[in-house]
GROMACS .gro file of C-alpha atoms in nm:
model
  497
    1UNK     CA    1  -1.550   0.971  -0.746
    2UNK     CA    2  -1.267   0.875  -0.513
    3UNK     CA    3  -1.370   0.839  -0.148
    4UNK     CA    4  -1.166   1.001   0.128
    5UNK     CA    5  -1.227   0.875   0.479
    6UNK     CA    6  -1.080   0.892   0.827
    7UNK     CA    7  -1.071   0.682   1.142
    8UNK     CA    8  -1.165   0.772   1.495
    9UNK     CA    9  -0.964   0.543   1.721
   10UNK     CA   10  -1.125   0.397   2.032
   11UNK     CA   11  -0.932   0.657   2.232
   12UNK     CA   12  -1.070   0.942   2.017
   13UNK     CA   13  -1.423   0.807   2.048
   14UNK     CA   14  -1.379   0.780   2.426
   15UNK     CA   15  -1.236   1.133   2.463
   16UNK     CA   16  -1.306   1.368   2.173
   17UNK     CA   17  -1.644   1.227   2.068
   18UNK     CA   18  -1.799   1.166   2.408
   19UNK     CA   19  -1.929   1.522   2.447
   20UNK     CA   20  -2.170   1.705   2.213
   21UNK     CA   21  -1.908   1.977   2.162
   22UNK     CA   22  -1.634   1.729   2.072
   23UNK     CA   23  -1.861   1.539   1.836
   24UNK     CA   24  -1.967   1.860   1.661
   25UNK     CA   25  -1.601   1.964   1.621
   26UNK     CA   26  -1.523   1.625   1.464
   27UNK     CA   27  -1.816   1.653   1.222
   28UNK     CA   28  -1.705   2.001   1.121
   29UNK     CA   29  -1.345   1.887   1.068
   30UNK     CA   30  -1.458   1.599   0.845
   31UNK     CA   31  -1.675   1.828   0.636
   32UNK     CA   32  -1.401   2.088   0.601
   33UNK     CA   33  -1.165   1.808   0.493
   34UNK     CA   34  -1.416   1.696   0.225
   35UNK     CA   35  -1.443   1.345   0.366
   36UNK     CA   36  -1.730   1.117   0.271
   37UNK     CA   37  -1.682   0.828   0.512
   38UNK     CA   38  -1.574   0.765   0.870
   39UNK     CA   39  -1.462   0.455   1.059
   40UNK     CA   40  -1.556   0.437   1.427
   41UNK     CA   41  -1.330   0.211   1.632
   42UNK     CA   42  -1.464  -0.006   1.911
   43UNK     CA   43  -1.140  -0.154   2.052
   44UNK     CA   44  -0.773  -0.053   2.064
   45UNK     CA   45  -0.505  -0.076   2.331
   46UNK     CA   46  -0.733  -0.276   2.562
   47UNK     CA   47  -0.991   0.004   2.556
   48UNK     CA   48  -1.341  -0.119   2.474
   49UNK     CA   49  -1.587   0.159   2.387
   50UNK     CA   50  -1.934   0.096   2.523
   51UNK     CA   51  -2.207   0.011   2.273
   52UNK     CA   52  -2.431   0.309   2.357
   53UNK     CA   53  -2.152   0.556   2.273
   54UNK     CA   54  -2.064   0.372   1.952
   55UNK     CA   55  -2.426   0.382   1.841
   56UNK     CA   56  -2.474   0.751   1.924
   57UNK     CA   57  -2.156   0.847   1.733
   58UNK     CA   58  -2.255   0.624   1.441
   59UNK     CA   59  -2.601   0.776   1.422
   60UNK     CA   60  -2.476   1.133   1.438
   61UNK     CA   61  -2.239   1.084   1.144
   62UNK     CA   62  -2.512   0.909   0.947
   63UNK     CA   63  -2.744   1.205   1.011
   64UNK     CA   64  -2.471   1.436   0.881
   65UNK     CA   65  -2.456   1.243   0.551
   66UNK     CA   66  -2.143   1.032   0.603
   67UNK     CA   67  -2.104   0.663   0.533
   68UNK     CA   68  -2.010   0.494   0.861
   69UNK     CA   69  -1.814   0.174   0.927
   70UNK     CA   70  -1.652   0.016   1.230
   71UNK     CA   71  -1.292  -0.067   1.307
   72UNK     CA   72  -1.096  -0.286   1.549
   73UNK     CA   73  -0.727  -0.272   1.643
   74UNK     CA   74  -0.620  -0.583   1.834
   75UNK     CA   75  -0.349  -0.434   2.057
   76UNK     CA   76  -0.277  -0.477   2.430
   77UNK     CA   77  -0.485  -0.791   2.469
   78UNK     CA   78  -0.465  -1.023   2.769
   79UNK     CA   79  -0.139  -1.199   2.681
   80UNK     CA   80   0.108  -1.024   2.456
   81UNK     CA   81   0.355  -1.171   2.212
   82UNK     CA   82   0.710  -1.217   2.334
   83UNK     CA   83   0.813  -1.041   2.012
   84UNK     CA   84   0.632  -0.718   1.923
   85UNK     CA   85   0.514  -0.560   2.246
   86UNK     CA   86   0.170  -0.448   2.126
   87UNK     CA   87   0.036  -0.763   1.961
   88UNK     CA   88  -0.126  -1.081   2.085
   89UNK     CA   89  -0.034  -1.444   2.143
   90UNK     CA   90  -0.296  -1.663   1.973
   91UNK     CA   91  -0.204  -1.978   2.164
   92UNK     CA   92  -0.360  -1.813   2.469
   93UNK     CA   93  -0.727  -1.918   2.485
   94UNK     CA   94  -0.845  -1.610   2.682
   95UNK     CA   95  -0.711  -1.394   2.396
   96UNK     CA   96  -0.922  -1.593   2.150
   97UNK     CA   97  -1.227  -1.555   2.370
   98UNK     CA   98  -1.168  -1.182   2.397
   99UNK     CA   99  -1.127  -1.161   2.019
  100UNK     CA  100  -1.464  -1.327   1.970
  101UNK     CA  101  -1.625  -1.090   2.218
  102UNK     CA  102  -1.477  -0.787   2.043
  103UNK     CA  103  -1.619  -0.885   1.706
  104UNK     CA  104  -1.956  -0.994   1.837
  105UNK     CA  105  -2.001  -0.659   2.007
  106UNK     CA  106  -1.871  -0.460   1.712
  107UNK     CA  107  -2.083  -0.646   1.456
  108UNK     CA  108  -2.390  -0.557   1.661
  109UNK     CA  109  -2.325  -0.191   1.577
  110UNK     CA  110  -2.167  -0.184   1.229
  111UNK     CA  111  -2.233  -0.361   0.897
  112UNK     CA  112  -1.870  -0.321   0.788
  113UNK     CA  113  -1.564  -0.360   1.014
  114UNK     CA  114  -1.203  -0.283   0.923
  115UNK     CA  115  -0.922  -0.459   1.113
  116UNK     CA  116  -0.605  -0.255   1.156
  117UNK     CA  117  -0.283  -0.438   1.066
  118UNK     CA  118  -0.187  -0.517   1.426
  119UNK     CA  119  -0.375  -0.844   1.385
  120UNK     CA  120  -0.045  -1.022   1.314
  121UNK     CA  121   0.150  -1.236   1.560
  122UNK     CA  122   0.515  -1.330   1.601
  123UNK     CA  123   0.491  -1.499   1.940
  124UNK     CA  124   0.733  -1.785   2.014
  125UNK     CA  125   0.644  -1.842   2.380
  126UNK     CA  126   0.628  -2.189   2.538
  127UNK     CA  127   0.258  -2.223   2.455
  128UNK     CA  128   0.326  -2.140   2.089
  129UNK     CA  129   0.625  -2.376   2.084
  130UNK     CA  130   0.403  -2.663   2.201
  131UNK     CA  131   0.115  -2.574   1.970
  132UNK     CA  132   0.320  -2.552   1.651
  133UNK     CA  133   0.421  -2.919   1.656
  134UNK     CA  134   0.648  -2.998   1.365
  135UNK     CA  135   0.569  -2.677   1.178
  136UNK     CA  136   0.803  -2.383   1.139
  137UNK     CA  137   0.696  -2.071   1.326
  138UNK     CA  138   0.611  -1.908   0.993
  139UNK     CA  139   0.378  -2.197   0.911
  140UNK     CA  140   0.233  -2.201   1.261
  141UNK     CA  141   0.166  -1.828   1.271
  142UNK     CA  142  -0.009  -1.845   0.933
  143UNK     CA  143  -0.217  -2.148   1.031
  144UNK     CA  144  -0.315  -2.014   1.372
  145UNK     CA  145  -0.418  -1.679   1.226
  146UNK     CA  146  -0.629  -1.838   0.952
  147UNK     CA  147  -0.808  -2.055   1.207
  148UNK     CA  148  -0.846  -1.771   1.457
  149UNK     CA  149  -0.991  -1.539   1.191
  150UNK     CA  150  -1.243  -1.799   1.080
  151UNK     CA  151  -1.355  -1.909   1.425
  152UNK     CA  152  -1.308  -1.598   1.640
  153UNK     CA  153  -1.374  -1.313   1.395
  154UNK     CA  154  -1.571  -1.407   1.085
  155UNK     CA  155  -1.803  -1.672   1.229
  156UNK     CA  156  -1.913  -1.484   1.542
  157UNK     CA  157  -1.949  -1.151   1.360
  158UNK     CA  158  -2.177  -1.312   1.100
  159UNK     CA  159  -2.377  -1.493   1.367
  160UNK     CA  160  -2.457  -1.159   1.528
  161UNK     CA  161  -2.501  -0.970   1.201
  162UNK     CA  162  -2.535  -1.183   0.884
  163UNK     CA  163  -2.488  -0.867   0.673
  164UNK     CA  164  -2.158  -0.777   0.836
  165UNK     CA  165  -1.857  -0.745   0.603
  166UNK     CA  166  -1.508  -0.778   0.751
  167UNK     CA  167  -1.201  -0.609   0.599
  168UNK     CA  168  -0.849  -0.730   0.668
  169UNK     CA  169  -0.578  -0.467   0.619
  170UNK     CA  170  -0.239  -0.589   0.500
  171UNK     CA  171   0.062  -0.388   0.621
  172UNK     CA  172   0.306  -0.197   0.401
  173UNK     CA  173   0.583  -0.447   0.485
  174UNK     CA  174   0.476  -0.703   0.226
  175UNK     CA  175   0.806  -0.895   0.238
  176UNK     CA  176   0.737  -1.002   0.599
  177UNK     CA  177   0.378  -1.124   0.568
  178UNK     CA  178   0.469  -1.490   0.603
  179UNK     CA  179   0.682  -1.422   0.912
  180UNK     CA  180   0.393  -1.272   1.108
  181UNK     CA  181   0.092  -1.480   1.015
  182UNK     CA  182  -0.045  -1.299   0.710
  183UNK     CA  183  -0.125  -1.573   0.458
  184UNK     CA  184  -0.259  -1.340   0.191
  185UNK     CA  185  -0.390  -1.617  -0.034
  186UNK     CA  186  -0.604  -1.789   0.228
  187UNK     CA  187  -0.700  -1.471   0.411
  188UNK     CA  188  -0.801  -1.289   0.094
  189UNK     CA  189  -1.021  -1.587   0.011
  190UNK     CA  190  -1.180  -1.590   0.359
  191UNK     CA  191  -1.238  -1.220   0.423
  192UNK     CA  192  -1.499  -1.006   0.251
  193UNK     CA  193  -1.251  -0.733   0.157
  194UNK     CA  194  -0.883  -0.647   0.179
  195UNK     CA  195  -0.702  -0.316   0.219
  196UNK     CA  196  -0.339  -0.210   0.196
  197UNK     CA  197  -0.117   0.004   0.412
  198UNK     CA  198   0.039   0.280   0.200
  199UNK     CA  199   0.210   0.471   0.481
  200UNK     CA  200   0.556   0.503   0.323
  201UNK     CA  201   0.628   0.823   0.521
  202UNK     CA  202   0.954   1.015   0.474
  203UNK     CA  203   1.212   0.798   0.294
  204UNK     CA  204   1.494   0.968   0.489
  205UNK     CA  205   1.341   0.882   0.827
  206UNK     CA  206   1.524   0.579   0.967
  207UNK     CA  207   1.267   0.539   1.246
  208UNK     CA  208   1.003   0.448   0.985
  209UNK     CA  209   1.200   0.215   0.762
  210UNK     CA  210   1.330   0.443   0.482
  211UNK     CA  211   1.079   0.310   0.229
  212UNK     CA  212   1.074   0.461  -0.121
  213UNK     CA  213   0.762   0.659  -0.209
  214UNK     CA  214   0.689   0.414  -0.492
  215UNK     CA  215   0.645   0.127  -0.244
  216UNK     CA  216   0.290   0.246  -0.180
  217UNK     CA  217   0.202   0.198  -0.547
  218UNK     CA  218   0.376  -0.140  -0.575
  219UNK     CA  219   0.218  -0.271  -0.255
  220UNK     CA  220  -0.132  -0.152  -0.345
  221UNK     CA  221  -0.132  -0.289  -0.702
  222UNK     CA  222   0.016  -0.620  -0.583
  223UNK     CA  223  -0.268  -0.641  -0.329
  224UNK     CA  224  -0.520  -0.577  -0.605
  225UNK     CA  225  -0.381  -0.871  -0.801
  226UNK     CA  226  -0.479  -1.096  -0.508
  227UNK     CA  227  -0.844  -1.017  -0.582
  228UNK     CA  228  -0.934  -0.692  -0.762
  229UNK     CA  229  -1.299  -0.724  -0.661
  230UNK     CA  230  -1.212  -0.738  -0.291
  231UNK     CA  231  -0.940  -0.473  -0.273
  232UNK     CA  232  -1.105  -0.161  -0.138
  233UNK     CA  233  -0.847   0.103  -0.057
  234UNK     CA  234  -0.525   0.230   0.095
  235UNK     CA  235  -0.450   0.367   0.441
  236UNK     CA  236  -0.177   0.618   0.523
  237UNK     CA  237  -0.082   0.841   0.815
  238UNK     CA  238   0.107   1.165   0.896
  239UNK     CA  239   0.380   1.016   1.114
  240UNK     CA  240   0.735   1.094   1.009
  241UNK     CA  241   0.616   1.300   0.712
  242UNK     CA  242   0.619   1.656   0.586
  243UNK     CA  243   0.352   1.790   0.349
  244UNK     CA  244   0.547   1.676   0.042
  245UNK     CA  245   0.586   1.314   0.152
  246UNK     CA  246   0.234   1.307   0.295
  247UNK     CA  247   0.090   1.412  -0.041
  248UNK     CA  248   0.308   1.156  -0.220
  249UNK     CA  249   0.143   0.885  -0.010
  250UNK     CA  250  -0.195   1.012  -0.129
  251UNK     CA  251  -0.090   1.027  -0.495
  252UNK     CA  252   0.069   0.682  -0.496
  253UNK     CA  253  -0.239   0.530  -0.335
  254UNK     CA  254  -0.467   0.676  -0.601
  255UNK     CA  255  -0.235   0.577  -0.888
  256UNK     CA  256  -0.294   0.213  -0.795
  257UNK     CA  257  -0.658   0.247  -0.899
  258UNK     CA  258  -0.822   0.179  -0.562
  259UNK     CA  259  -1.141   0.366  -0.490
  260UNK     CA  260  -1.084   0.485  -0.133
  261UNK     CA  261  -0.812   0.653   0.073
  262UNK     CA  262  -0.815   0.653   0.452
  263UNK     CA  263  -0.645   0.943   0.627
  264UNK     CA  264  -0.535   0.790   0.957
  265UNK     CA  265  -0.644   0.930   1.193
  266UNK     CA  266  -0.854   1.216   1.329
  267UNK     CA  267  -0.669   1.230   1.659
  268UNK     CA  268  -0.335   1.279   1.481
  269UNK     CA  269  -0.455   1.509   1.202
  270UNK     CA  270  -0.670   1.773   1.366
  271UNK     CA  271  -0.407   1.886   1.617
  272UNK     CA  272  -0.027   1.915   1.639
  273UNK     CA  273   0.197   2.078   1.377
  274UNK     CA  274   0.260   1.757   1.182
  275UNK     CA  275  -0.109   1.670   1.151
  276UNK     CA  276  -0.235   2.024   1.093
  277UNK     CA  277   0.026   2.101   0.824
  278UNK     CA  278  -0.043   1.777   0.638
  279UNK     CA  279  -0.419   1.827   0.665
  280UNK     CA  280  -0.385   2.175   0.519
  281UNK     CA  281  -0.175   2.040   0.231
  282UNK     CA  282  -0.416   1.762   0.136
  283UNK     CA  283  -0.713   1.997   0.159
  284UNK     CA  284  -0.544   2.222  -0.098
  285UNK     CA  285  -0.481   1.923  -0.326
  286UNK     CA  286  -0.810   1.736  -0.282
  287UNK     CA  287  -0.962   1.860  -0.607
  288UNK     CA  288  -0.650   1.756  -0.797
  289UNK     CA  289  -0.645   1.415  -0.632
  290UNK     CA  290  -1.004   1.360  -0.740
  291UNK     CA  291  -0.903   1.447  -1.096
  292UNK     CA  292  -0.609   1.206  -1.075
  293UNK     CA  293  -0.846   0.932  -0.961
  294UNK     CA  294  -1.077   1.013  -1.252
  295UNK     CA  295  -0.789   0.993  -1.503
  296UNK     CA  296  -0.672   0.646  -1.392
  297UNK     CA  297  -1.016   0.499  -1.318
  298UNK     CA  298  -1.083   0.188  -1.524
  299UNK     CA  299  -0.751   0.205  -1.706
  300UNK     CA  300  -0.510  -0.085  -1.723
  301UNK     CA  301  -0.167  -0.038  -1.572
  302UNK     CA  302   0.099  -0.107  -1.836
  303UNK     CA  303   0.466  -0.159  -1.782
  304UNK     CA  304   0.747  -0.394  -1.694
  305UNK     CA  305   0.621  -0.704  -1.512
  306UNK     CA  306   0.769  -0.731  -1.161
  307UNK     CA  307   0.637  -1.051  -1.001
  308UNK     CA  308   0.657  -1.144  -0.635
  309UNK     CA  309   0.555  -1.481  -0.492
  310UNK     CA  310   0.298  -1.445  -0.211
  311UNK     CA  311   0.451  -1.575   0.111
  312UNK     CA  312   0.804  -1.592  -0.027
  313UNK     CA  313   1.090  -1.529   0.217
  314UNK     CA  314   1.299  -1.253   0.058
  315UNK     CA  315   1.544  -1.139   0.323
  316UNK     CA  316   1.793  -1.092   0.042
  317UNK     CA  317   1.715  -0.781  -0.165
  318UNK     CA  318   1.423  -0.701   0.061
  319UNK     CA  319   1.174  -0.454  -0.092
  320UNK     CA  320   1.381  -0.427  -0.409
  321UNK     CA  321   1.064  -0.450  -0.620
  322UNK     CA  322   0.948  -0.117  -0.477
  323UNK     CA  323   1.262   0.068  -0.585
  324UNK     CA  324   1.228   0.017  -0.960
  325UNK     CA  325   0.970   0.293  -0.977
  326UNK     CA  326   1.225   0.536  -0.831
  327UNK     CA  327   1.440   0.460  -1.137
  328UNK     CA  328   1.169   0.570  -1.379
  329UNK     CA  329   1.083   0.212  -1.477
  330UNK     CA  330   0.705   0.184  -1.526
  331UNK     CA  331   0.624  -0.114  -1.309
  332UNK     CA  332   0.338  -0.362  -1.339
  333UNK     CA  333   0.335  -0.559  -1.009
  334UNK     CA  334   0.217  -0.918  -1.028
  335UNK     CA  335   0.165  -1.231  -0.818
  336UNK     CA  336   0.232  -1.462  -1.115
  337UNK     CA  337   0.484  -1.493  -1.393
  338UNK     CA  338   0.310  -1.325  -1.686
  339UNK     CA  339   0.374  -1.520  -2.009
  340UNK     CA  340   0.245  -1.227  -2.214
  341UNK     CA  341   0.462  -0.961  -2.053
  342UNK     CA  342   0.662  -0.752  -2.302
  343UNK     CA  343   0.940  -0.720  -2.047
  344UNK     CA  344   1.007  -0.830  -1.691
  345UNK     CA  345   1.241  -0.791  -1.396
  346UNK     CA  346   1.309  -1.107  -1.200
  347UNK     CA  347   1.442  -1.033  -0.853
  348UNK     CA  348   1.487  -1.253  -0.550
  349UNK     CA  349   1.111  -1.208  -0.496
  350UNK     CA  350   1.058  -1.441  -0.795
  351UNK     CA  351   1.274  -1.735  -0.685
  352UNK     CA  352   0.974  -1.908  -0.528
  353UNK     CA  353   0.802  -1.958  -0.864
  354UNK     CA  354   0.876  -2.322  -0.958
  355UNK     CA  355   0.895  -2.237  -1.329
  356UNK     CA  356   1.107  -1.922  -1.286
  357UNK     CA  357   1.423  -2.077  -1.442
  358UNK     CA  358   1.234  -2.192  -1.752
  359UNK     CA  359   1.051  -1.859  -1.775
  360UNK     CA  360   1.386  -1.677  -1.769
  361UNK     CA  361   1.544  -1.907  -2.029
  362UNK     CA  362   1.244  -1.879  -2.262
  363UNK     CA  363   1.243  -1.501  -2.228
  364UNK     CA  364   1.611  -1.478  -2.315
  365UNK     CA  365   1.568  -1.714  -2.609
  366UNK     CA  366   1.273  -1.523  -2.749
  367UNK     CA  367   1.450  -1.188  -2.724
  368UNK     CA  368   1.208  -1.053  -2.465
  369UNK     CA  369   1.344  -0.761  -2.264
  370UNK     CA  370   1.426  -0.920  -1.931
  371UNK     CA  371   1.635  -0.800  -1.641
  372UNK     CA  372   1.764  -0.994  -1.341
  373UNK     CA  373   1.871  -0.891  -0.996
  374UNK     CA  374   2.206  -1.023  -0.881
  375UNK     CA  375   2.026  -1.212  -0.601
  376UNK     CA  376   1.805  -1.396  -0.850
  377UNK     CA  377   2.105  -1.497  -1.062
  378UNK     CA  378   2.303  -1.618  -0.761
  379UNK     CA  379   2.013  -1.829  -0.636
  380UNK     CA  380   1.918  -1.974  -0.975
  381UNK     CA  381   2.277  -2.011  -1.102
  382UNK     CA  382   2.157  -1.922  -1.451
  383UNK     CA  383   2.394  -1.902  -1.744
  384UNK     CA  384   2.302  -1.567  -1.899
  385UNK     CA  385   2.466  -1.368  -2.180
  386UNK     CA  386   2.741  -1.126  -2.080
  387UNK     CA  387   2.528  -0.835  -2.200
  388UNK     CA  388   2.225  -0.940  -1.994
  389UNK     CA  389   2.049  -0.667  -1.798
  390UNK     CA  390   2.137  -0.703  -1.429
  391UNK     CA  391   2.040  -0.481  -1.137
  392UNK     CA  392   2.299  -0.475  -0.858
  393UNK     CA  393   2.183  -0.293  -0.543
  394UNK     CA  394   2.501  -0.388  -0.360
  395UNK     CA  395   2.341  -0.456  -0.023
  396UNK     CA  396   2.142  -0.130  -0.006
  397UNK     CA  397   1.855  -0.068  -0.246
  398UNK     CA  398   1.901   0.307  -0.218
  399UNK     CA  399   2.234   0.266  -0.399
  400UNK     CA  400   2.032   0.226  -0.718
  401UNK     CA  401   1.914   0.586  -0.700
  402UNK     CA  402   2.279   0.698  -0.730
  403UNK     CA  403   2.311   0.534  -1.074
  404UNK     CA  404   2.454   0.778  -1.332
  405UNK     CA  405   2.183   0.900  -1.567
  406UNK     CA  406   2.337   0.758  -1.889
  407UNK     CA  407   2.351   0.413  -1.728
  408UNK     CA  408   2.001   0.453  -1.589
  409UNK     CA  409   1.859   0.568  -1.924
  410UNK     CA  410   2.019   0.270  -2.100
  411UNK     CA  411   1.873   0.020  -1.851
  412UNK     CA  412   1.529   0.174  -1.855
  413UNK     CA  413   1.503   0.204  -2.232
  414UNK     CA  414   1.626  -0.151  -2.288
  415UNK     CA  415   1.328  -0.263  -2.079
  416UNK     CA  416   1.096  -0.030  -2.270
  417UNK     CA  417   1.208  -0.126  -2.622
  418UNK     CA  418   0.911  -0.359  -2.683
  419UNK     CA  419   0.674  -0.083  -2.573
  420UNK     CA  420   0.832   0.127  -2.850
  421UNK     CA  421   0.878   0.428  -2.624
  422UNK     CA  422   1.178   0.585  -2.454
  423UNK     CA  423   1.218   0.788  -2.137
  424UNK     CA  424   1.518   1.000  -2.045
  425UNK     CA  425   1.526   1.125  -1.688
  426UNK     CA  426   1.744   1.142  -1.378
  427UNK     CA  427   1.692   0.917  -1.077
  428UNK     CA  428   1.393   0.961  -0.845
  429UNK     CA  429   1.161   1.045  -1.133
  430UNK     CA  430   0.883   0.790  -1.175
  431UNK     CA  431   0.687   0.699  -1.487
  432UNK     CA  432   0.350   0.523  -1.482
  433UNK     CA  433   0.175   0.404  -1.799
  434UNK     CA  434  -0.201   0.344  -1.834
  435UNK     CA  435  -0.361   0.189  -2.142
  436UNK     CA  436  -0.196   0.356  -2.444
  437UNK     CA  437  -0.296   0.716  -2.388
  438UNK     CA  438  -0.210   0.824  -2.031
  439UNK     CA  439   0.133   0.881  -1.878
  440UNK     CA  440   0.200   0.999  -1.523
  441UNK     CA  441   0.541   1.146  -1.438
  442UNK     CA  442   0.646   1.230  -1.081
  443UNK     CA  443   0.953   1.415  -0.964
  444UNK     CA  444   1.048   1.304  -0.612
  445UNK     CA  445   1.359   1.523  -0.609
  446UNK     CA  446   1.390   1.850  -0.420
  447UNK     CA  447   1.502   2.022  -0.741
  448UNK     CA  448   1.355   2.070  -1.086
  449UNK     CA  449   1.436   1.812  -1.354
  450UNK     CA  450   1.411   1.794  -1.730
  451UNK     CA  451   1.275   1.473  -1.880
  452UNK     CA  452   1.208   1.358  -2.235
  453UNK     CA  453   0.955   1.096  -2.331
  454UNK     CA  454   0.916   0.969  -2.686
  455UNK     CA  455   0.573   0.810  -2.736
  456UNK     CA  456   0.639   0.679  -3.086
  457UNK     CA  457   0.476   0.341  -3.014
  458UNK     CA  458   0.188   0.465  -2.801
  459UNK     CA  459  -0.142   0.615  -2.909
  460UNK     CA  460  -0.042   0.880  -3.168
  461UNK     CA  461  -0.283   1.146  -3.043
  462UNK     CA  462  -0.106   1.457  -2.916
  463UNK     CA  463  -0.061   1.490  -2.541
  464UNK     CA  464  -0.151   1.783  -2.326
  465UNK     CA  465  -0.064   1.845  -1.963
  466UNK     CA  466  -0.399   1.747  -1.817
  467UNK     CA  467  -0.304   1.769  -1.449
  468UNK     CA  468  -0.031   1.918  -1.231
  469UNK     CA  469  -0.012   1.839  -0.862
  470UNK     CA  470   0.238   2.079  -0.708
  471UNK     CA  471   0.255   2.356  -0.451
  472UNK     CA  472   0.219   2.660  -0.676
  473UNK     CA  473   0.459   2.548  -0.949
  474UNK     CA  474   0.409   2.547  -1.325
  475UNK     CA  475   0.535   2.297  -1.581
  476UNK     CA  476   0.692   2.379  -1.916
  477UNK     CA  477   0.660   2.135  -2.206
  478UNK     CA  478   0.779   2.141  -2.568
  479UNK     CA  479   0.702   1.893  -2.845
  480UNK     CA  480   0.878   1.763  -3.154
  481UNK     CA  481   0.658   1.507  -3.334
  482UNK     CA  482   0.613   1.224  -3.079
  483UNK     CA  483   0.882   1.349  -2.843
  484UNK     CA  484   0.793   1.563  -2.542
  485UNK     CA  485   1.047   1.750  -2.329
  486UNK     CA  486   0.914   1.857  -1.991
  487UNK     CA  487   1.059   2.065  -1.709
  488UNK     CA  488   0.911   1.936  -1.384
  489UNK     CA  489   0.942   2.131  -1.057
  490UNK     CA  490   1.039   1.961  -0.729
  491UNK     CA  491   0.798   1.712  -0.569
  492UNK     CA  492   0.552   1.747  -0.854
  493UNK     CA  493   0.322   1.507  -1.041
  494UNK     CA  494   0.207   1.571  -1.396
  495UNK     CA  495  -0.030   1.377  -1.619
  496UNK     CA  496  -0.003   1.366  -1.999
  497UNK     CA  497  -0.328   1.282  -2.173
   0.00000   0.00000   0.00000
């Protein structure tokens, strides 16, 4: 069963949960929202909740049958970065001492502690300039965060509570990890668990980055490749969303195969039009989301290999990997070059693999279905056939979603030829493949679309529509041998099984 959880920020604990009435209202809201777990935050924005209140809130939720964990958000500490205004400078010793105090006190109350993704740093102050020595700031920020996490978070927390497990949450902006101190290889090794931010929000909202909905899936599966045993869940919020985009965050998170979804956060969901409307929408879809989680549980994600080097600087074609799903290309994110992949897309995110040129040449020679981004070809200066598959975003990844359908179908089906299936669909319709007997199709458009999928090379058993996630819409499907034609309403997910 998929776990749905929420977070009570330090400010919510201090205000809404301090009184018996407020605590009862929060318990009732969590039960009505069918949540099974809560995270109680001890520190955020320089507010430190006293231990007695943390313990009383913890105990009440435990009595009500919830699993209870802690959380820390390291914002508004003693000396702030000269970059992002909320985050800390880790060259400042009093900040390190405060960090240790935060985790000692929190570990005394909770056996599991999540760290929100404001742990990063981008400070370039005089103290950081002196401390970095001959290293680049990217190298320094990664090194200082690894050391700080070991000495000021993990060690003191375990000294206070040897059973304490610490979760590091990686942000949605996976292309910038190395610029802000997130060394995902070393930190995944050091921490007990990792989580991913899947808050893609509304793709038309420039204030939130205009991320494609499929970035949540790519980011979460890529995180799982770092260590599938440690990757626990995804975290999304209601900001800059409407019910359709909020639900798409939930669906994409579950499609990755993680076992838990955090609805951030109580204070933003139980009041205000944005939070209340999104809460109502996910409550209506909760049963369907549980069924979606059941369908994908334990199944292997199949598709076109899209590798990205951890820690690779990809200012060119930034986040391009996340857009392929919007083109209906079933994507299999990876942190390595997969020698057994039936097909692959090599974008600028792959230039950091030392053997990428040889991998590309061998793939072309063997007849493997392989596609390149224009950025990869420019960097590698590869001599490729004139008919090679090339993706050209032209400086804006969203341009790809304007590709004419005949061109899009040809690209997609060239990549799918070794899977012995074909998929005909307009842009902004995603296809996910699991094992050889489950297909998920999502229409991100605001209008109905007709798609055709021919499963000639997949498991020959007939498919039924086993799940529809949509606001009151029905799906029509017809079949001719192994070919299925489906009419999918706007903003709808369907599963064929």
